[in-house]
């Protein structure tokens, strides 16, 4: 009886702790072939999420749509061409099909699950030709098949891009990065911004960062 009481008490304390110290929302609006987006995703974001104590306090949402424009006929034109649309759609479909819920693109609920694939794609400069290998090496244990993703890309591209458009706020450039609902003015300051926003005990990694003075972006023309 005492053991059950202790376990129950620990669960109550754990829930209370989680409610007392909510995770920090981090939203990344980007496009696959934007050099500045690639630099941010493979640099500051990768470095931040590699710190387990920082990743543990982050509620991550990534939306690959960026400066894409919807045409009068309902199709979409991406800032860096057809290959960017292809890669954006593959990443959007992955975010969608991980739970088979298209609104996951807007909620970000599947972003951490899709992160290894997104990261691999951006390490390969957003090249859609890298997608099959990226998917097979990073998503083998996800329960999602690449065939499902490519089928989505072939049949539901406009749907996922429409959802990406709905999920993307007005912005001046990408990557457009929000930390705790506030625009990050220097994307190289991601880790300290998360540390500053977190209301819980300071993670050890918050004391170990450094930043470059400026960050590259792709302007919304």
Short mmCIF file of C-alpha atoms in Angstrom, two decimals:
data_model
loop_
_atom_site.label_atom_id
_atom_site.label_comp_id
_atom_site.label_asym_id
_atom_site.label_seq_id
_atom_site.Cartn_x
_atom_site.Cartn_y
_atom_site.Cartn_z
CA UNK A 1 0.00 0.00 0.00
CA UNK A 2 2.81 2.39 0.90
CA UNK A 3 4.58 1.65 -2.40
CA UNK A 4 1.42 2.45 -4.36
CA UNK A 5 1.03 5.69 -2.41
CA UNK A 6 4.63 6.70 -3.14
CA UNK A 7 4.24 5.99 -6.88
CA UNK A 8 0.98 7.95 -6.98
CA UNK A 9 2.61 10.85 -5.16
CA UNK A 10 5.51 10.88 -7.60
CA UNK A 11 3.10 10.99 -10.54
CA UNK A 12 1.21 13.88 -9.00
CA UNK A 13 4.44 15.77 -8.39
CA UNK A 14 5.62 15.08 -11.93
CA UNK A 15 2.40 16.44 -13.40
CA UNK A 16 2.55 19.46 -11.12
CA UNK A 17 6.18 20.09 -12.10
CA UNK A 18 5.29 19.90 -15.79
CA UNK A 19 2.42 22.36 -15.32
CA UNK A 20 4.60 24.71 -13.30
CA UNK A 21 7.34 24.75 -15.92
CA UNK A 22 5.80 24.61 -19.42
CA UNK A 23 7.94 23.95 -22.46
CA UNK A 24 9.08 26.88 -24.56
CA UNK A 25 7.29 27.14 -27.93
CA UNK A 26 9.77 27.36 -30.81
CA UNK A 27 8.27 27.91 -34.26
CA UNK A 28 10.36 27.74 -37.43
CA UNK A 29 8.85 28.90 -40.73
CA UNK A 30 11.18 28.08 -43.59
CA UNK A 31 11.58 26.74 -47.12
CA UNK A 32 13.76 23.84 -48.16
CA UNK A 33 16.15 25.53 -50.61
CA UNK A 34 16.64 28.85 -48.82
CA UNK A 35 20.36 29.07 -47.92
CA UNK A 36 19.60 31.02 -44.75
CA UNK A 37 17.06 28.39 -43.70
CA UNK A 38 19.58 25.63 -44.33
CA UNK A 39 22.20 27.46 -42.28
CA UNK A 40 19.78 27.95 -39.39
CA UNK A 41 18.43 24.38 -39.40
CA UNK A 42 21.82 22.70 -39.74
CA UNK A 43 23.51 25.20 -37.43
CA UNK A 44 21.76 26.89 -34.49
CA UNK A 45 18.70 24.60 -34.47
CA UNK A 46 20.71 21.40 -34.79
CA UNK A 47 23.16 22.56 -32.13
CA UNK A 48 20.33 23.51 -29.79
CA UNK A 49 18.40 20.25 -30.17
CA UNK A 50 21.62 18.26 -29.72
CA UNK A 51 21.62 19.50 -26.12
CA UNK A 52 19.30 17.02 -24.44
CA UNK A 53 18.45 19.30 -21.54
CA UNK A 54 17.44 22.07 -23.96
CA UNK A 55 15.52 19.78 -26.32
CA UNK A 56 13.57 18.55 -23.29
CA UNK A 57 12.14 22.02 -22.64
CA UNK A 58 11.24 22.84 -26.26
CA UNK A 59 7.85 22.52 -27.94
CA UNK A 60 8.95 22.57 -31.58
CA UNK A 61 6.93 23.41 -34.68
CA UNK A 62 8.44 23.58 -38.17
CA UNK A 63 6.47 24.54 -41.28
CA UNK A 64 8.17 24.19 -44.71
CA UNK A 65 6.28 26.74 -46.78
CA UNK A 66 8.02 30.09 -46.34
CA UNK A 67 7.74 32.52 -49.25
CA UNK A 68 5.70 30.20 -51.47
CA UNK A 69 2.95 31.92 -53.46
CA UNK A 70 -0.44 30.51 -54.47
CA UNK A 71 -1.29 31.06 -58.13
CA UNK A 72 -4.67 32.00 -59.58
CA UNK A 73 -5.18 28.43 -60.83
CA UNK A 74 -4.65 26.98 -57.34
CA UNK A 75 -1.10 25.77 -57.96
CA UNK A 76 1.90 27.00 -55.98
CA UNK A 77 5.18 28.67 -56.94
CA UNK A 78 8.14 28.36 -54.59
CA UNK A 79 10.78 31.04 -54.23
CA UNK A 80 13.65 28.77 -55.29
CA UNK A 81 11.87 26.80 -57.99
CA UNK A 82 10.22 23.44 -58.58
CA UNK A 83 12.77 21.45 -56.56
CA UNK A 84 11.95 23.55 -53.50
CA UNK A 85 8.24 22.84 -53.89
CA UNK A 86 9.03 19.13 -54.20
CA UNK A 87 11.09 19.07 -51.02
CA UNK A 88 8.66 21.27 -49.11
CA UNK A 89 5.80 18.95 -50.05
CA UNK A 90 7.74 15.83 -49.04
CA UNK A 91 8.43 17.38 -45.63
CA UNK A 92 4.83 18.60 -45.27
CA UNK A 93 3.53 15.14 -46.18
CA UNK A 94 5.82 13.59 -43.57
CA UNK A 95 4.48 15.95 -40.90
CA UNK A 96 0.94 15.08 -42.01
CA UNK A 97 1.18 11.32 -42.48
CA UNK A 98 2.99 10.58 -39.21
CA UNK A 99 -0.45 10.85 -37.57
CA UNK A 100 -2.59 10.90 -40.74
CA UNK A 101 -3.91 14.24 -39.54
CA UNK A 102 -3.27 17.14 -41.90
CA UNK A 103 -3.77 19.69 -39.12
CA UNK A 104 -0.55 18.36 -37.58
CA UNK A 105 1.17 20.72 -40.03
CA UNK A 106 -0.37 23.62 -38.14
CA UNK A 107 -0.16 22.23 -34.62
CA UNK A 108 3.42 20.99 -34.91
CA UNK A 109 2.53 17.82 -33.04
CA UNK A 110 4.68 15.63 -35.29
CA UNK A 111 7.66 17.95 -35.72
CA UNK A 112 10.01 16.17 -33.34
CA UNK A 113 9.19 12.85 -35.02
CA UNK A 114 9.90 14.34 -38.46
CA UNK A 115 12.96 16.30 -37.32
CA UNK A 116 15.60 13.71 -38.33
CA UNK A 117 14.23 13.66 -41.90
CA UNK A 118 13.98 17.46 -42.11
CA UNK A 119 17.48 17.84 -40.73
CA UNK A 120 18.88 15.34 -43.26
CA UNK A 121 17.15 17.12 -46.13
CA UNK A 122 18.60 20.47 -45.12
CA UNK A 123 22.05 18.96 -44.62
CA UNK A 124 21.67 18.00 -48.30
CA UNK A 125 20.73 21.59 -49.22
CA UNK A 126 17.06 20.67 -49.64
CA UNK A 127 17.77 18.52 -52.71
CA UNK A 128 14.67 16.37 -53.38
CA UNK A 129 16.94 13.67 -54.80
CA UNK A 130 18.26 13.15 -51.28
CA UNK A 131 14.80 12.37 -49.91
CA UNK A 132 14.71 8.58 -50.40
CA UNK A 133 18.02 8.04 -48.61
CA UNK A 134 17.25 10.63 -45.94
CA UNK A 135 13.95 8.95 -45.22
CA UNK A 136 15.33 5.41 -45.13
CA UNK A 137 18.19 6.34 -42.81
CA UNK A 138 16.23 8.54 -40.40
CA UNK A 139 12.63 7.30 -40.34
CA UNK A 140 12.98 3.51 -40.32
CA UNK A 141 11.39 3.21 -36.89
CA UNK A 142 8.71 5.84 -37.39
CA UNK A 143 5.97 3.49 -38.57
CA UNK A 144 5.61 5.62 -41.72
CA UNK A 145 6.64 4.35 -45.15
CA UNK A 146 8.27 6.48 -47.80
CA UNK A 147 5.69 5.14 -50.27
CA UNK A 148 2.96 6.78 -48.16
CA UNK A 149 4.85 10.08 -48.25
CA UNK A 150 5.42 10.01 -52.01
CA UNK A 151 1.79 9.02 -52.61
CA UNK A 152 0.76 12.04 -50.55
CA UNK A 153 3.14 14.24 -52.55
CA UNK A 154 1.65 12.98 -55.81
CA UNK A 155 -2.01 13.25 -54.82
CA UNK A 156 -2.24 15.82 -52.01
CA UNK A 157 0.46 18.39 -52.78
CA UNK A 158 -1.98 21.28 -53.06
CA UNK A 159 -3.72 20.23 -49.85
CA UNK A 160 -0.55 20.16 -47.77
CA UNK A 161 0.69 23.41 -49.28
CA UNK A 162 -2.65 25.02 -48.46
CA UNK A 163 -2.25 23.82 -44.88
CA UNK A 164 1.31 25.14 -44.87
CA UNK A 165 0.02 28.52 -46.01
CA UNK A 166 -2.57 28.57 -43.24
CA UNK A 167 0.07 27.67 -40.68
CA UNK A 168 2.55 30.33 -41.81
CA UNK A 169 2.19 33.82 -40.30
CA UNK A 170 2.88 37.07 -42.11
CA UNK A 171 6.65 37.47 -42.30
CA UNK A 172 9.37 39.59 -43.87
CA UNK A 173 11.87 36.78 -44.49
CA UNK A 174 12.65 33.16 -43.72
CA UNK A 175 13.69 31.51 -41.57
CA UNK A 176 11.09 33.29 -39.46
CA UNK A 177 11.74 32.01 -35.97
CA UNK A 178 9.50 32.62 -32.98
CA UNK A 179 10.53 31.74 -29.44
CA UNK A 180 7.75 31.94 -26.88
CA UNK A 181 5.63 33.76 -29.50
CA UNK A 182 8.28 36.46 -30.00
CA UNK A 183 10.31 36.96 -33.19
CA UNK A 184 13.95 35.99 -32.74
CA UNK A 185 15.83 39.04 -34.03
CA UNK A 186 19.13 37.13 -34.31
CA UNK A 187 18.64 33.49 -35.26
CA UNK A 188 22.06 32.63 -33.90
CA UNK A 189 20.74 33.45 -30.43
CA UNK A 190 18.27 30.55 -30.38
CA UNK A 191 19.65 28.76 -27.34
CA UNK A 192 19.88 31.82 -25.09
CA UNK A 193 16.38 32.90 -26.16
CA UNK A 194 15.00 29.51 -25.11
CA UNK A 195 16.91 29.67 -21.85
CA UNK A 196 15.58 33.15 -21.16
CA UNK A 197 11.98 32.14 -21.89
CA UNK A 198 12.01 28.98 -19.78
CA UNK A 199 10.47 29.50 -16.36
CA UNK A 200 11.89 26.36 -14.77
CA UNK A 201 15.28 25.61 -13.25
CA UNK A 202 18.09 26.71 -15.56
CA UNK A 203 19.41 23.81 -17.68
CA UNK A 204 23.17 23.32 -17.44
CA UNK A 205 23.56 23.87 -21.20
CA UNK A 206 22.22 27.40 -20.88
CA UNK A 207 25.61 28.39 -19.53
CA UNK A 208 27.59 27.03 -22.50
CA UNK A 209 26.56 28.86 -25.64
CA UNK A 210 28.13 31.43 -27.97
CA UNK A 211 26.65 33.30 -30.92
CA UNK A 212 27.64 34.86 -34.24
CA UNK A 213 26.69 38.51 -34.64
CA UNK A 214 24.42 38.19 -37.71
CA UNK A 215 22.31 35.54 -39.45
CA UNK A 216 21.45 35.03 -43.14
CA UNK A 217 17.82 35.13 -44.31
CA UNK A 218 15.74 34.96 -47.53
CA UNK A 219 13.48 38.00 -47.88
CA UNK A 220 9.81 37.75 -48.83
CA UNK A 221 9.60 39.80 -52.03
#
